[in-house]
XYZ file of C-alpha atoms in Angstrom:
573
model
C 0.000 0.000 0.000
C 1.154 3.340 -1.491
C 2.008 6.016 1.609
C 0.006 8.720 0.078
C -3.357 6.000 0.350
C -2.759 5.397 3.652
C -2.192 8.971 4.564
C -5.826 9.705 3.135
C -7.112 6.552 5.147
C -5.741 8.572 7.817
C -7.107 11.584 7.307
C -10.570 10.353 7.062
C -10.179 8.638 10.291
C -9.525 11.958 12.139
C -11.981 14.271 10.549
C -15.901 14.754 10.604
C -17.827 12.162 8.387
C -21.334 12.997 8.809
C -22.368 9.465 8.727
C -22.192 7.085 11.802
C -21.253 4.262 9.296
C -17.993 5.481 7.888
C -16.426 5.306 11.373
C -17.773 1.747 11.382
C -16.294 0.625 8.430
C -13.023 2.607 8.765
C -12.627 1.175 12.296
C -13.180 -2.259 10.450
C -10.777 -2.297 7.574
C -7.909 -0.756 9.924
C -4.902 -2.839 9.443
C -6.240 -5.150 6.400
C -3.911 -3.216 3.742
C -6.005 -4.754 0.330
C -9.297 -3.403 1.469
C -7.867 0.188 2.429
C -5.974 0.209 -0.747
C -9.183 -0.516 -2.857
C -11.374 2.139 -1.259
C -8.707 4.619 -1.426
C -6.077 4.044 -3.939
C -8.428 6.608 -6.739
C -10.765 9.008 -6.300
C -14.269 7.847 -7.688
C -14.003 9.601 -11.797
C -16.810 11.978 -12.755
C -18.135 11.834 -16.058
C -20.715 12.114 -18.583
C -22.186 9.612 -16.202
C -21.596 11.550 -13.095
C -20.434 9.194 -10.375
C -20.927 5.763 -9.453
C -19.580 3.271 -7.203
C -19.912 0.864 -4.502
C -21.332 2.345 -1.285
C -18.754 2.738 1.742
C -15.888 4.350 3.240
C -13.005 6.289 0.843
C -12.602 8.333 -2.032
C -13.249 5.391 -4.688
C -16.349 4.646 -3.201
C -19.982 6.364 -2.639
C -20.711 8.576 0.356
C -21.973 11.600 2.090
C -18.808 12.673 1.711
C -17.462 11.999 -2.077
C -21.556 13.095 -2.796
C -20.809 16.171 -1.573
C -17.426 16.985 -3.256
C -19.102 16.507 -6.515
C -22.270 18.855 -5.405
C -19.858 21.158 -4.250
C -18.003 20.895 -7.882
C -21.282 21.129 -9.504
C -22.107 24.432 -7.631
C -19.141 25.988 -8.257
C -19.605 25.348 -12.144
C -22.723 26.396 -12.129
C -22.356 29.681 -10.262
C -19.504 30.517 -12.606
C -21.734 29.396 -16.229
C -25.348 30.842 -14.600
C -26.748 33.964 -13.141
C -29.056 32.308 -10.340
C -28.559 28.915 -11.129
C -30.916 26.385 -9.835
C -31.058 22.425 -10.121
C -34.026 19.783 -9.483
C -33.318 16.726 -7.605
C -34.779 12.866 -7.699
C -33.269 9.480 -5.990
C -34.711 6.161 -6.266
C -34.904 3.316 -4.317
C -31.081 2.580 -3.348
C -29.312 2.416 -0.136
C -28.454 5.580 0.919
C -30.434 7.988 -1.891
C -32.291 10.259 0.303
C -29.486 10.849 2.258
C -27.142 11.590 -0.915
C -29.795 13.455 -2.033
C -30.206 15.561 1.327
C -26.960 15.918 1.370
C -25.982 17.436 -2.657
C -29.221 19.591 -1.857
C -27.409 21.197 1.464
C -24.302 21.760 -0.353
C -26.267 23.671 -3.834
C -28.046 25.304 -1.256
C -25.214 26.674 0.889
C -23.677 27.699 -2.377
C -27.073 30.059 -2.796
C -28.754 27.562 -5.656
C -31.958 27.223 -5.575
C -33.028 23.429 -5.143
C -36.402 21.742 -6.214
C -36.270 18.358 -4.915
C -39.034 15.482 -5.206
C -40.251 14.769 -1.769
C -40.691 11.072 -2.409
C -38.311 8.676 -4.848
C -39.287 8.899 -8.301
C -38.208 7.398 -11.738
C -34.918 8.902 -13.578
C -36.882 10.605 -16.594
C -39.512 12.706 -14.061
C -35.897 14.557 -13.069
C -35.273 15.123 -16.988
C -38.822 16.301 -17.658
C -38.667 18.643 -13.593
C -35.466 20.247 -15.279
C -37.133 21.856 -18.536
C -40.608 22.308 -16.494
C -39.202 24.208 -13.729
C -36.252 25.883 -15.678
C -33.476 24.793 -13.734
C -29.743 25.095 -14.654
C -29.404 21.387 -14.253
C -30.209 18.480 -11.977
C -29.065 15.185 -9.976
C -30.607 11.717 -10.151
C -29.390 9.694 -7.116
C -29.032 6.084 -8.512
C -26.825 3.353 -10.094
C -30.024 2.276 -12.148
C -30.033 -1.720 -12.695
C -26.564 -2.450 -10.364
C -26.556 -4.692 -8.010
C -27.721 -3.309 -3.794
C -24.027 -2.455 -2.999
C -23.604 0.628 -5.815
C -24.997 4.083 -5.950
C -24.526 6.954 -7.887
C -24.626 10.620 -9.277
C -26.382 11.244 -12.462
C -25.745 15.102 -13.539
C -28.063 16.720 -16.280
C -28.081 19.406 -17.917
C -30.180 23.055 -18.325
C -32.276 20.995 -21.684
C -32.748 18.117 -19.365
C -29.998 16.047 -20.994
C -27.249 14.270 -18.836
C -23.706 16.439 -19.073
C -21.951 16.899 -22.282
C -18.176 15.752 -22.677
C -16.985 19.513 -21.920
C -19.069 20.370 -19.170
C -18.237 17.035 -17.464
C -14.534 17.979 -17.712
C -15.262 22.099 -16.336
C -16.938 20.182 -13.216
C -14.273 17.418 -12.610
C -11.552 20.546 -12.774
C -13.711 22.493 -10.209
C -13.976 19.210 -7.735
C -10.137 18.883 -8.374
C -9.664 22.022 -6.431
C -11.662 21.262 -3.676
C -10.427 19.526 -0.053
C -13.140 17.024 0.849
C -12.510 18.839 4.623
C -12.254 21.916 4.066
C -13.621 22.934 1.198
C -17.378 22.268 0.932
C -19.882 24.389 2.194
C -23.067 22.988 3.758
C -26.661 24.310 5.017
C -28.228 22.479 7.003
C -31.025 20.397 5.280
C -34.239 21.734 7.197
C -32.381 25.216 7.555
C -32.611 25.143 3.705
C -36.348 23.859 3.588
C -37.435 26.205 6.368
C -35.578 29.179 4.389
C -37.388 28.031 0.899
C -33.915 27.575 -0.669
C -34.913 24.038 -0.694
C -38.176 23.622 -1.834
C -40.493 20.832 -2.286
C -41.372 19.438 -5.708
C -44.932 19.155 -6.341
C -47.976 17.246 -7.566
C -48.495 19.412 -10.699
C -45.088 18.760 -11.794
C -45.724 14.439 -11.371
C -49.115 15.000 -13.059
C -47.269 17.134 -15.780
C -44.870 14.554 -16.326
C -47.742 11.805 -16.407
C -49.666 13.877 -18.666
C -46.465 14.597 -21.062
C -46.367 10.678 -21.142
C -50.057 9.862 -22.131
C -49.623 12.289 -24.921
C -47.607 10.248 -26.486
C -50.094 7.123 -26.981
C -51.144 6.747 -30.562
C -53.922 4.259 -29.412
C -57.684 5.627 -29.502
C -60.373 3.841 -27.398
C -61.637 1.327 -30.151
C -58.115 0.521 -31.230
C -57.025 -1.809 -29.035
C -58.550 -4.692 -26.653
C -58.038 -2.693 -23.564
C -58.810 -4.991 -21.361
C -55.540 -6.548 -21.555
C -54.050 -8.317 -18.444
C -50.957 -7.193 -16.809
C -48.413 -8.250 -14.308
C -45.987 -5.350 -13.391
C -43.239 -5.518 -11.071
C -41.173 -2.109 -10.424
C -38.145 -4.607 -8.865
C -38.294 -2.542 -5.290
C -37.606 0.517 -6.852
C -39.209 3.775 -7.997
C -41.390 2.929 -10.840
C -44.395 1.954 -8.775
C -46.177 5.096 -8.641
C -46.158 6.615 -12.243
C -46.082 3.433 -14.023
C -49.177 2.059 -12.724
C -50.565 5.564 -12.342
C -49.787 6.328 -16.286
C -51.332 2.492 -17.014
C -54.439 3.473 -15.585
C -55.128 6.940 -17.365
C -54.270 5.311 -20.587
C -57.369 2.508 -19.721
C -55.614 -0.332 -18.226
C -57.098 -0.918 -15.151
C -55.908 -4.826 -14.981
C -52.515 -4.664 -13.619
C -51.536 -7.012 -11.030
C -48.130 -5.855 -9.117
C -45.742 -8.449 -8.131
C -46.044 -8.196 -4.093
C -42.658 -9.214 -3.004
C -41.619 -6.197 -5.353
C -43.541 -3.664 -5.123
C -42.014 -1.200 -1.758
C -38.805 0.171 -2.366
C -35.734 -1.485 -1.069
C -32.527 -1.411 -1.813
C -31.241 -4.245 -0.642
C -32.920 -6.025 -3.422
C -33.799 -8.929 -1.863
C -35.651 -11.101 -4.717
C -33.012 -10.043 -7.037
C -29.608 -9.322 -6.823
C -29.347 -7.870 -10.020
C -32.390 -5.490 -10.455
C -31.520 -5.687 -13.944
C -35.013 -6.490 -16.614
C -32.080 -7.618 -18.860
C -31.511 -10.896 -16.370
C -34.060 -13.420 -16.238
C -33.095 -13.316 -12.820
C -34.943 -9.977 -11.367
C -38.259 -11.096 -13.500
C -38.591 -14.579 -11.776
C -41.669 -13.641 -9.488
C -42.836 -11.552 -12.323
C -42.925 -15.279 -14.594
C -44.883 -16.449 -11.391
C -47.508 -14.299 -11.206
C -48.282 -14.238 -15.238
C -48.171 -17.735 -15.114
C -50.497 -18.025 -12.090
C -52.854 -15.477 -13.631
C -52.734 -16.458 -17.157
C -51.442 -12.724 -18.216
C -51.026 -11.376 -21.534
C -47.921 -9.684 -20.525
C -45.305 -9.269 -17.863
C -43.807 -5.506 -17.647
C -40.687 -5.015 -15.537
C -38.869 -1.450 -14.594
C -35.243 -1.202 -13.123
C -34.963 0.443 -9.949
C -34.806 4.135 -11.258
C -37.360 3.650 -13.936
C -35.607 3.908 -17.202
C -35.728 0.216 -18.523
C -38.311 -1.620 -19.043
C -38.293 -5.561 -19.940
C -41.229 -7.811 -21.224
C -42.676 -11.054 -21.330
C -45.230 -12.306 -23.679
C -46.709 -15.843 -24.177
C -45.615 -18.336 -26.837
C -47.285 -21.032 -28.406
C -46.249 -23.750 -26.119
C -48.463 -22.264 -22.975
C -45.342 -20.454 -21.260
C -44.078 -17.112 -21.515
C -40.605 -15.553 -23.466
C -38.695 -12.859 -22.537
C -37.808 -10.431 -25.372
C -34.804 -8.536 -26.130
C -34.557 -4.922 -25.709
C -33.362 -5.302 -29.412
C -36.995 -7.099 -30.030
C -38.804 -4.826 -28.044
C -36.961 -2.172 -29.870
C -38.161 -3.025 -33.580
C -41.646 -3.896 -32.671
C -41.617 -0.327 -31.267
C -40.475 1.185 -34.298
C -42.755 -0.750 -36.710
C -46.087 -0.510 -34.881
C -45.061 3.530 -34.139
C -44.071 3.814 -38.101
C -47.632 1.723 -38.528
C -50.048 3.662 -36.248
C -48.971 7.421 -37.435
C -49.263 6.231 -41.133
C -52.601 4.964 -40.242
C -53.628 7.961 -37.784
C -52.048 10.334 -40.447
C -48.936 11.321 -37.957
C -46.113 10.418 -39.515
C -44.205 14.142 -39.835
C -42.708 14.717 -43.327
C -39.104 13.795 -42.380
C -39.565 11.320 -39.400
C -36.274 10.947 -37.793
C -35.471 7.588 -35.526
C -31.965 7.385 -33.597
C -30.473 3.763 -31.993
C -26.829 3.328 -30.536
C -23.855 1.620 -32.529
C -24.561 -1.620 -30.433
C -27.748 -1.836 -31.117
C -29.512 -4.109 -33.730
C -29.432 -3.126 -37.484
C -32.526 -4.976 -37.990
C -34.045 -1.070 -36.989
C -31.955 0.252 -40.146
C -33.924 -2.208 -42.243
C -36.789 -1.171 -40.777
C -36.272 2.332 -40.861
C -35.396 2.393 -44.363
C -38.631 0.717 -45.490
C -40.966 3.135 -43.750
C -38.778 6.327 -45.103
C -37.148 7.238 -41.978
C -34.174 8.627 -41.345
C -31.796 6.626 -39.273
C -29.666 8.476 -37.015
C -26.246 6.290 -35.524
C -24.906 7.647 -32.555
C -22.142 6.465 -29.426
C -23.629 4.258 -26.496
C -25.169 6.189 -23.828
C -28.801 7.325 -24.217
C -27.628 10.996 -23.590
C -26.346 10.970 -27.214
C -29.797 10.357 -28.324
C -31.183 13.056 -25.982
C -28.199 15.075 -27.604
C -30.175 14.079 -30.902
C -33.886 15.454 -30.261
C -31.940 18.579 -28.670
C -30.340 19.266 -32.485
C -33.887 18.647 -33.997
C -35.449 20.917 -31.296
C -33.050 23.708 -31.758
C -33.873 23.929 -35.422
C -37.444 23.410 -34.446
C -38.035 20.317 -36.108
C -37.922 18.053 -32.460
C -41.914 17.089 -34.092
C -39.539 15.218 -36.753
C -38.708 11.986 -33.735
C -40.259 9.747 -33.430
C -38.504 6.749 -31.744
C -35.120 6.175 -29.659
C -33.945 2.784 -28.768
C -30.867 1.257 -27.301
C -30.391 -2.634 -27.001
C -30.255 -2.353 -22.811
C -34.115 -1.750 -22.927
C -34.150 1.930 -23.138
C -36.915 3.818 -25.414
C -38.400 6.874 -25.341
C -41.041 8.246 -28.032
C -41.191 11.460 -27.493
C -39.202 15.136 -27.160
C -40.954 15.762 -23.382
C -37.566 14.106 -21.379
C -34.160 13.874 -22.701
C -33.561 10.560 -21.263
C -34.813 6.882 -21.528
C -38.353 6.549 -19.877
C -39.951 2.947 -18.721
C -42.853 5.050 -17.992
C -43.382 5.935 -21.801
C -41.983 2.543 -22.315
C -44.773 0.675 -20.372
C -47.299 2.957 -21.959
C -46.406 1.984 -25.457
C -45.503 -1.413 -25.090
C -49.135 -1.780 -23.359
C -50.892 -0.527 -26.577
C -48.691 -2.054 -28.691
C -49.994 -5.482 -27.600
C -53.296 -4.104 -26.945
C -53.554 -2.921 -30.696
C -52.182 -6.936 -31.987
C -54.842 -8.561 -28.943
C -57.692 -6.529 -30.667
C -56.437 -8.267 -34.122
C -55.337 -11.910 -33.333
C -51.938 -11.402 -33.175
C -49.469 -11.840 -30.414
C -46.180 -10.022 -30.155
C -44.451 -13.196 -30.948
C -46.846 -13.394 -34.209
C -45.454 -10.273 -35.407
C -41.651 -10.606 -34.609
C -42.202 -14.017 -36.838
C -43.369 -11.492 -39.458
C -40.662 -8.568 -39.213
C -37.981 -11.672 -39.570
C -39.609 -13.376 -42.378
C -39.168 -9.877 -43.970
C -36.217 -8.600 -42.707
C -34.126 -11.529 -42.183
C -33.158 -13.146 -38.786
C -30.927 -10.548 -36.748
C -29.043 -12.482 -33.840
C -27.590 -10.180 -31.065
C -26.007 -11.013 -28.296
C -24.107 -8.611 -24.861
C -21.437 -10.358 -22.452
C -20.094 -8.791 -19.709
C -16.876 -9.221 -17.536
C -16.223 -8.020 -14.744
C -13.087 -6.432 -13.413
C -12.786 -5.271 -9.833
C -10.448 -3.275 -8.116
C -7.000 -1.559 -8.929
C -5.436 -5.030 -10.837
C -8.723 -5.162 -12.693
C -8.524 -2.201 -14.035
C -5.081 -2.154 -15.411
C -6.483 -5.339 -16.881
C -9.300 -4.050 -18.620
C -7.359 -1.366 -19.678
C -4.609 -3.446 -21.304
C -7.294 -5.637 -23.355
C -8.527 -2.785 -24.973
C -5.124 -1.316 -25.790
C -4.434 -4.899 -27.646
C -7.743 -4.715 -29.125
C -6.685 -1.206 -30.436
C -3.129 -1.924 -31.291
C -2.919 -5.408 -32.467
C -6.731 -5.894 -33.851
C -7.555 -9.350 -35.543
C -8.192 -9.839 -39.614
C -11.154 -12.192 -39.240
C -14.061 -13.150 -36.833
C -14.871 -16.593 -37.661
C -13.378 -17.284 -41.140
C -14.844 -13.651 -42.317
C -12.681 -11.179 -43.240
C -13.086 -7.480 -41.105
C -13.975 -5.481 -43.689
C -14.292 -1.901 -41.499
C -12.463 -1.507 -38.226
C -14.027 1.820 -35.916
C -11.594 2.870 -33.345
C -14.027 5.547 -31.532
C -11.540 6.781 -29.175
C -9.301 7.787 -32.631
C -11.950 8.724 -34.428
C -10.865 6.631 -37.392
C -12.496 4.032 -39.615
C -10.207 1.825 -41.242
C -11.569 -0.379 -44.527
C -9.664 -4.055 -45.078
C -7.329 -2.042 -47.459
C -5.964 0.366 -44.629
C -7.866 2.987 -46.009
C -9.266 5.559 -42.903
C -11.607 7.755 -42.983
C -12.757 10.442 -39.747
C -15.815 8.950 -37.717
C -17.822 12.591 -37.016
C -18.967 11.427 -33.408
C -17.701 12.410 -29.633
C -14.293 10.253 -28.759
C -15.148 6.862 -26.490
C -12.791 3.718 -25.677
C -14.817 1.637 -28.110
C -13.833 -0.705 -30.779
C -16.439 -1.950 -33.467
C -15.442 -4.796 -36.391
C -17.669 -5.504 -39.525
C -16.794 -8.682 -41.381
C -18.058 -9.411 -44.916
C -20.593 -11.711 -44.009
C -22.281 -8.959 -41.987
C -21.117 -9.860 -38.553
C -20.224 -6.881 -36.097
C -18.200 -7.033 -32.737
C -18.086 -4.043 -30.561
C -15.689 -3.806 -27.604
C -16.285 -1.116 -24.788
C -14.793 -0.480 -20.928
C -18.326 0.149 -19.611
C -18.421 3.996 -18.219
C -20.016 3.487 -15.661
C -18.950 -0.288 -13.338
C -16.224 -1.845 -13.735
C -17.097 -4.100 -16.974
C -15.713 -5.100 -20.516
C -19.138 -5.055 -22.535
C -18.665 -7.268 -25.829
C -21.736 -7.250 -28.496
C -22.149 -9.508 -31.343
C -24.691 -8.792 -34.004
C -25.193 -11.426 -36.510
C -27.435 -11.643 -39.454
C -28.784 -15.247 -40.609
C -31.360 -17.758 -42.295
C -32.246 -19.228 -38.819
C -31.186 -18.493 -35.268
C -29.787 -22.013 -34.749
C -27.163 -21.203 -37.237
C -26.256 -17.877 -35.733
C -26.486 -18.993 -32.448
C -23.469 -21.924 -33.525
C -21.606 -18.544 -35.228
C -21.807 -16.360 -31.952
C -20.304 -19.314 -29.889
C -17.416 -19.509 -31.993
C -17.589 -15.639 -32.010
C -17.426 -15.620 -28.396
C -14.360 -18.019 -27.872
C -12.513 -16.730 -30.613
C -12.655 -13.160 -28.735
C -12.096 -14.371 -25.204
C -9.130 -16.635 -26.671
C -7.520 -13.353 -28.305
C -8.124 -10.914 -25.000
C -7.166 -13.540 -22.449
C -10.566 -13.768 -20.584
């Protein structure tokens, strides 16, 4: 253990901590040198993403007090960019959140922001939509979305409702660079600063804006769609309870059945350690319950409310989980469907997915007329998007986002994915298909026999701690610096280093990628296979995708194997 990490193990033993459970924890590691050198060997990095981390004792970890270093960052940028700045706060479900979010909202408010703050945990997207309803400067979401009980986190947003750009990200790190975690941060005490009215309550017209903005969105009339459509909903213990169900039941759906073991917040998770709807996992109960009621859908939100997953019976009396990638394209057809058929498609209609996310939407895209727009991983880039069409007045143009990790959004109203829009549409999606014989299922079998069969595929692997890290880090730079010819027996035929900006064609040609620089890598072989490699930016994950294009998934399915060992072989996982 480095001197200079034990000195700041030190420190924090002999200073103020504002949270009983520090001492515990710092009075527990004392003398085991692995575990102090993991929580303090690094401050936690601030990004695009904000912060996030496991919850605990040191500077690489999430707490009262590395919560309010970055608030006190985040003041000082926005005192120095805005004349009266103010910022909305939200927090979900998580271990810790209110107090985080008591504590940023002391620091903004000692600092002389103004803070609106919802009084009760709600979904991610309500603090993208509070943000451009109340005019703030920017905003916080306390969360680590879909990670497992032991992380938390810092989402920062911007004055359009958007999370950070690259630049301001950087002008807030530099300000929380220059600032002591002892001496430096000023705090108000938290019912000082509601008693005062510098902290101020969030209220019910903003939710029921935010609802309202969400029904508006619904391209299903009355008599369009068999309404009476049975649901099972479970909000995994976290924040979605309230506006999901409330949203479902505006829009007509009044049989929802919630998932009882899930449905109060808790962040400890205990049903699911991964309150991911990506993991079959977190939607076990939820497969229970539709099975036991004989449901025509299961509808599962992560803990902050952002993604939403979905199960729909098959033909052999069970239920299958879909894809975010298949959720994604039935989205886009049925929304490219209904607005030709309501007479509301917009001259121009513009759709925008991520690089890892299935080209079967391109396909689709390009057979309805609308433009496709390809942009980084991260739904703020497709935020980033509707802002562009918005600022030239033209935000009417989109029409869909999707990204392969479950996140949609349909309309210009947030800046940021939204299971609450998600639920809503999904709900008359398969409302609209009920009313005409069809199952979800039934029309997937359709888009493939059209499209062709689109096989996609994430694996993650995790990498904790300092030696982790310098491990992740060196398979990239191999990936980067030594990349392979051929992904099985096809020849790359374009090689995208992101983080160079450069495309490279299978005769060394290179041409400049026009998108923001990220540690990705993405292959396309000539039989239409694509890889993508990326250091997830928020845990501490390698994220590998494989997209494959074939007659049958049995075939593909034998093609990502190989895929997958050939990869794992060459990076030495």
């Amino acid at each position: 253990m480095e001197k200079e990490t034990e000195a700041r193990y030190l420190q924090w033993l002999s200073n103020e901590l504002y949270d009983k459970d520090l001492k515990k924890e710092l009075d527990e590691i004392k003398g085991n040198e692995e575990r102090i050198n993991d929580a303090f060997y690094r401050d936690l990095e601030f990004g695009t993403g904000g912060l996030r981390g496991v919850i605990g004792a040191g500077t690489n970890r999430m707490n009262v007090l590395t919560v309010a270093k970055a608030s006190q960052g985040y003041s000082d940028y926005l005192n120095a960019t805005f004349r009266n700045p103010s910022v909305a706060i939200a927090h979900d479900s998580r271990i810790k959140s209110d107090l985080f979010s008591e504590t940023a909202a002391s620091v903004f408010a000692a600092n002389g922001i103004k803070v609106h703050m919802y009084p009760t945990l709600m979904p991610t997207p309500s603090l993208s939509f509070a943000v451009r309803h109340l005019h703030c400067s920017g905003g916080i979401v306390v969360t680590a979305s879909h990670n497992p009980a032991k992380y938390n986190g810092y989402k920062v947003y911007g004055p359009d409702g958007c999370q950070i750009t690259t630049k301001a990200a950087e002008a807030i790190q530099e300000a929380i660079n220059n600032i002591d975690i002892f001496t430096s941060i000023k705090r108000l005490p938290f019912d000082e600063g509601i008693k005062t009215g510098i902290i101020e309550w969030i209220g019910e017209e903003t939710v029921n804006a935010f609802i309202n903005a969400v029904s508006d969105q619904s391209l299903l009339k009355d008599n369009d769609g068999d309404k009476n459509l049975s649901i099972v909903y479970t909000p995994l213990n976290g924040a979605g309870l309230k506006c999901v169900t409330t949203c479902l039941k505006k829009n007509g759906y009044t049989n929802i059945h919630v998932v009882k073991e899930q449905e109060e917040p808790d962040g400890n998770f205990p049903t699911c350690p991964y309150p991911n709807p990506e993991i079959r996992e977190a939607l076990e109960l939820g497969l229970r319950d539709v099975r036991a009621t004989g449901s025509d859908i299961l509808i599962a939100t992560d803990p902050d409310s952002d993604r939403v997953g979905i199960a729909v019976p098959n033909k052999e009396g069970d239920y299958t989980l879909l894809t975010g990638n298949e959720t994604g394209v039935l989205l886009l057809n049925w929304i490219a469907t209904r607005r030709i058929e309501l007479g509301k498609m917009p001259a121009k209609p513009v759709m925008v997915k991520t690089i890892v996310t299935t080209d079967m939407a391109t396909k689709i895209a390009q057979h309805y007329g609308i433009e496709m727009r390809e942009v980084l991983t991260g739904f703020k880039y497709i935020g980033e998007q509707i802002g562009l069409l918005e600022k030239d007045g033209e935000e009417n143009r989109y029409i869909l986002g999707f990204e392969e990790s479950y996140g949609y959004l349909t309309g210009s109203y947030v800046r940021d994915k939204d299971a609450v829009d998600g639920a809503m549409m999904i709900a008359d999606m398969t409302a609209y298909y009920r009313k005409r014989g069809k199952s979800l299922l039934d029309v997937l079998a359709e888009l493939y026999a059209e499209y062709g069969y689109f096989y996609n595929t994430l694996h993650s692997y995790e990498f904790d701690g300092e030696a982790g890290f310098e491990k992740m880090k060196a398979m990239t730079k191999k990936l980067r610096n030594e990349p392979p010819t051929s992904f099985a027996g096809s020849t790359v035929i374009t090689r995208n280093d992101y983080l160079n900006s450069i495309s490279t064609d299978k005769d060394g040609n290179e041409t400049k990628i026009d998108l923001p620089v990220s540690d990705v890598m993405k292959f396309i072989t000539e039989s239409g296979i694509s890889v993508v490699v990326r250091p997830s930016g928020t845990e501490p994950k390698l994220k590998i995708y494989f997209s494959i294009r074939s007659d049958d998934k049995a075939k593909a399915a034998e093609t990502e194997k190989e895929l997958r060992k050939e990869i794992e072989t060459f990076l030495g996982i």
